XYZ file of C-alpha atoms in Angstrom:
314
model
C -38.892 -122.694 134.453
C -42.447 -122.178 134.852
C -45.296 -123.001 132.466
C -44.820 -120.185 130.200
C -41.124 -121.063 129.976
C -41.990 -124.573 129.124
C -44.309 -123.555 126.376
C -41.599 -121.236 124.878
C -39.279 -124.119 124.914
C -41.789 -126.264 123.568
C -42.462 -123.984 120.700
C -38.934 -123.601 119.857
C -38.549 -127.297 120.155
C -41.446 -127.886 117.864
C -39.713 -125.324 115.287
C -36.744 -127.523 115.326
C -38.624 -130.841 114.771
C -37.520 -132.359 118.090
C -39.508 -134.315 120.528
C -41.477 -132.366 123.079
C -40.775 -133.379 126.832
C -42.650 -131.131 129.419
C -41.177 -131.334 132.779
C -43.090 -130.514 135.954
C -39.998 -130.573 138.079
C -40.056 -126.833 138.691
C -43.806 -126.723 139.057
C -43.863 -129.139 141.943
C -43.199 -126.807 144.695
C -41.044 -128.657 147.108
C -39.882 -131.046 144.249
C -41.892 -133.916 145.617
C -41.645 -133.057 149.272
C -43.887 -135.071 151.510
C -47.230 -133.252 151.771
C -47.011 -131.716 148.468
C -50.523 -131.120 146.830
C -49.750 -130.759 143.374
C -48.039 -129.161 140.678
C -50.671 -127.121 138.980
C -51.690 -123.394 139.562
C -54.426 -123.969 142.130
C -53.839 -126.217 145.072
C -56.316 -129.039 145.369
C -59.125 -129.248 148.175
C -60.743 -132.262 149.775
C -61.610 -134.816 147.239
C -65.076 -135.154 146.006
C -64.266 -137.845 143.713
C -65.089 -141.652 143.988
C -64.545 -143.147 147.476
C -61.793 -145.920 147.661
C -63.301 -148.955 146.259
C -63.400 -152.360 148.047
C -62.111 -155.393 146.240
C -64.455 -158.307 146.114
C -61.386 -160.598 145.838
C -60.536 -163.467 148.336
C -57.778 -161.395 149.984
C -55.114 -163.981 148.888
C -53.528 -164.210 145.618
C -55.071 -167.330 144.068
C -54.237 -167.744 140.274
C -57.493 -167.418 138.459
C -58.218 -169.904 135.972
C -61.890 -169.192 134.836
C -62.878 -167.711 131.566
C -66.359 -166.149 132.253
C -67.056 -162.584 131.765
C -68.521 -161.965 135.204
C -71.957 -162.729 134.543
C -72.030 -166.089 136.274
C -69.878 -169.136 136.561
C -66.126 -169.201 137.334
C -64.400 -165.704 137.676
C -62.636 -164.442 134.491
C -58.966 -164.125 134.151
C -57.281 -160.602 134.072
C -56.781 -161.105 130.122
C -60.697 -162.133 129.777
C -61.764 -158.993 131.784
C -59.550 -156.574 129.730
C -60.877 -158.244 126.394
C -64.475 -157.857 127.850
C -64.081 -154.255 128.437
C -63.200 -153.322 124.915
C -60.074 -151.213 124.706
C -59.199 -149.134 121.818
C -55.558 -149.746 122.305
C -53.981 -152.713 124.015
C -50.386 -153.799 124.298
C -49.293 -156.930 125.918
C -45.569 -155.913 126.137
C -44.602 -159.594 126.049
C -41.746 -159.471 123.401
C -39.170 -156.705 123.811
C -37.268 -158.243 120.685
C -39.741 -157.416 117.874
C -39.730 -154.403 115.543
C -43.380 -153.706 115.916
C -46.005 -154.428 118.669
C -49.621 -155.407 117.593
C -52.391 -153.259 118.903
C -54.877 -155.786 120.069
C -57.630 -153.048 120.611
C -60.275 -152.057 118.137
C -58.037 -149.141 116.626
C -55.776 -152.065 115.338
C -52.477 -151.350 113.803
C -49.036 -151.757 115.181
C -46.857 -149.559 117.264
C -43.252 -149.055 115.594
C -40.523 -149.687 118.227
C -37.574 -147.441 118.446
C -34.385 -147.085 120.799
C -33.634 -149.758 123.441
C -36.137 -152.167 125.024
C -35.529 -155.138 127.332
C -37.525 -158.002 128.358
C -38.621 -158.112 131.989
C -40.325 -160.437 134.516
C -44.077 -160.167 134.132
C -46.010 -157.993 136.493
C -49.514 -159.428 135.812
C -51.129 -162.752 136.513
C -51.125 -164.639 133.162
C -48.632 -162.304 131.328
C -45.756 -163.685 129.572
C -43.244 -160.920 130.019
C -42.803 -157.204 130.833
C -40.790 -154.590 128.844
C -38.400 -151.853 130.076
C -37.457 -148.934 127.685
C -34.364 -147.248 129.074
C -32.658 -145.199 127.949
C -34.226 -144.168 124.911
C -36.956 -146.987 123.959
C -40.462 -146.165 122.873
C -43.414 -147.692 120.915
C -45.328 -145.113 118.734
C -48.786 -145.757 117.461
C -50.747 -143.425 114.833
C -53.938 -143.120 116.466
C -57.180 -141.700 115.276
C -58.765 -138.399 116.213
C -59.782 -139.536 119.763
C -58.329 -137.484 122.471
C -60.206 -134.212 122.946
C -62.933 -135.364 120.595
C -66.816 -134.642 121.398
C -65.717 -130.996 122.110
C -63.177 -132.222 124.429
C -65.692 -134.483 126.365
C -64.766 -137.910 125.219
C -64.117 -139.884 128.513
C -61.194 -142.327 128.431
C -58.986 -144.492 130.808
C -55.433 -145.560 130.558
C -54.474 -148.545 132.387
C -50.909 -150.081 132.939
C -48.743 -151.991 135.426
C -45.248 -150.727 136.320
C -42.378 -151.267 138.801
C -40.149 -148.180 139.581
C -36.361 -148.532 138.785
C -33.793 -146.962 140.948
C -33.981 -143.683 138.990
C -36.913 -142.633 136.932
C -38.562 -139.471 135.481
C -40.553 -140.399 132.299
C -43.704 -139.689 130.249
C -44.707 -143.584 130.063
C -47.634 -142.439 127.964
C -47.876 -139.417 125.877
C -49.946 -137.970 122.960
C -48.930 -134.910 121.099
C -50.236 -132.740 118.138
C -48.379 -129.770 117.517
C -48.205 -127.694 120.878
C -50.929 -129.730 122.418
C -49.757 -132.603 124.741
C -51.537 -135.102 126.993
C -49.072 -137.270 129.280
C -49.090 -139.754 132.046
C -45.797 -139.386 133.945
C -44.001 -141.351 136.786
C -41.569 -138.874 138.704
C -39.001 -139.604 140.997
C -38.771 -137.611 144.189
C -36.367 -134.771 143.972
C -35.949 -134.505 147.702
C -34.448 -137.734 149.370
C -37.114 -136.658 152.288
C -40.002 -136.266 149.803
C -42.300 -138.382 147.850
C -42.448 -139.725 144.390
C -45.190 -138.632 142.156
C -47.632 -139.670 139.205
C -48.915 -136.938 137.058
C -51.747 -136.906 134.557
C -51.795 -133.736 132.653
C -53.063 -132.148 129.405
C -51.798 -128.715 127.990
C -51.321 -126.571 125.163
C -50.440 -122.824 124.990
C -53.764 -121.845 126.433
C -54.719 -125.011 128.339
C -52.997 -126.486 131.277
C -54.905 -128.882 133.624
C -53.807 -132.165 135.678
C -53.729 -134.036 138.740
C -50.874 -135.345 140.788
C -50.666 -138.167 143.236
C -47.721 -138.154 145.665
C -46.649 -141.649 147.074
C -43.679 -143.748 147.745
C -42.557 -145.911 144.895
C -39.208 -146.950 146.269
C -40.611 -150.321 147.636
C -39.724 -152.291 144.527
C -43.170 -153.599 144.188
C -45.326 -153.740 141.059
C -48.177 -151.176 140.917
C -51.401 -150.923 138.974
C -52.142 -147.721 137.389
C -55.398 -146.214 136.104
C -55.775 -142.690 134.773
C -59.174 -141.446 134.197
C -60.416 -138.370 132.092
C -64.223 -137.753 132.822
C -64.878 -134.004 132.477
C -68.321 -133.217 131.036
C -70.308 -129.804 130.351
C -71.829 -130.340 133.984
C -68.466 -130.597 135.704
C -68.577 -128.418 138.763
C -65.356 -126.308 139.430
C -64.333 -124.697 142.628
C -61.623 -122.118 142.019
C -60.256 -124.407 139.216
C -60.463 -127.565 141.216
C -62.715 -130.483 140.092
C -62.752 -134.428 140.164
C -62.503 -134.692 136.294
C -59.197 -136.410 136.178
C -58.443 -139.250 138.590
C -55.469 -141.398 139.271
C -56.049 -144.855 140.676
C -52.821 -146.625 142.241
C -53.516 -150.229 143.084
C -57.227 -149.686 142.948
C -57.266 -146.668 145.292
C -58.256 -143.233 143.733
C -56.170 -140.022 144.283
C -57.289 -137.663 147.268
C -56.115 -134.690 145.236
C -58.525 -132.971 142.921
C -57.493 -131.872 139.573
C -56.634 -128.280 138.958
C -55.969 -125.592 136.272
C -57.868 -124.120 133.432
C -61.507 -124.840 133.747
C -61.987 -126.260 130.232
C -61.980 -129.759 128.555
C -58.686 -130.922 126.955
C -57.564 -129.608 123.695
C -58.014 -131.955 120.457
C -54.977 -134.263 119.823
C -54.552 -136.618 116.743
C -51.753 -138.697 118.019
C -49.201 -140.338 117.689
C -49.515 -142.224 120.777
C -46.131 -142.882 122.390
C -45.411 -145.550 124.921
C -42.313 -145.991 127.153
C -40.523 -142.779 126.922
C -37.216 -144.122 128.042
C -38.758 -145.499 131.275
C -36.180 -147.904 133.028
C -38.615 -149.992 134.985
C -40.871 -152.887 133.588
C -44.114 -151.633 132.160
C -46.776 -154.417 131.431
C -50.339 -154.802 129.972
C -51.180 -151.119 128.824
C -54.742 -150.568 127.759
C -56.715 -147.572 126.612
C -60.612 -147.490 126.911
C -63.030 -145.186 125.501
C -65.033 -144.895 128.725
C -64.442 -143.897 132.266
C -63.530 -147.061 134.150
C -65.454 -146.737 137.488
C -63.991 -147.583 140.834
C -65.442 -151.091 140.869
C -63.967 -152.005 137.623
C -60.497 -150.728 138.524
C -60.585 -152.550 141.761
C -61.466 -155.741 140.008
C -58.672 -155.344 137.382
C -56.189 -154.840 140.416
C -57.451 -157.948 142.024
C -57.474 -160.163 138.908
C -53.920 -158.894 137.761
C -52.833 -160.001 141.156
C -54.202 -163.379 140.600
C -57.236 -162.953 142.807
C -60.729 -164.581 141.974
C -63.215 -161.925 141.291
C -65.911 -160.981 138.889
C -65.315 -158.417 135.966
C -68.169 -155.640 136.506
C -69.863 -154.729 133.155
C -69.627 -151.165 132.268
């Protein structure tokens, strides 16, 4: 089923009142095979995005105990750095037994729990616990009109930590309004000789734009994931390709460019859905109303691994 088919199915689903789940399986061209360059209509060219950041950490996981903000003195903890960066949404995912999860970001409110959630070992230095959502768990937060605001040019960054389970293919973060959908997906390889992928995509019946990172997630290790949207009116496109969407994995940005429609993302007014049935642990999810630059992403990766580094100011 191609994109047109996906939208027909999505429209039918919308009329029936069911949840919308858009799959990239049939768009992946090789189903995650090694060397795949993406799922969207135009293949990515050489990256013109940020170069791979270099962590200023010590190179060995040493638990950080300072509470500073990076402006001098002892290095901050991961928790202190995230707080200083001012997320609009933040979920610690420390207690899978509660009915609601408080949003510690500036939006406030609570995310309502549904389905099955399980407590898991923490993935981040200083975290108490992580949460898995299989087979049908989710947290849902009603959000203000944010995604696609400012004429579609509102920058944002989605940050989380995860470990892939033995089988996975879920939208771990999604936002939907009618036929408009934004999602961050962790996709298992469909070919045993291929690669897994992380997909960051925004679409509606007239818009489809995203970026894909192919990698091996079968190592069982925790990974730090940051997805950044940073398109502006000055973004330069080359046959649909640009560096307006970036995925960082463990502090390293994607080599692939975003592809698809040369337009900003459509407006979406929630709800924000977290978990999506993902069977592996998720930990420390935050959404920021800014582009997290490479040095900040690298610092968060290092701090989450217990290294002593500064937290760069935005």
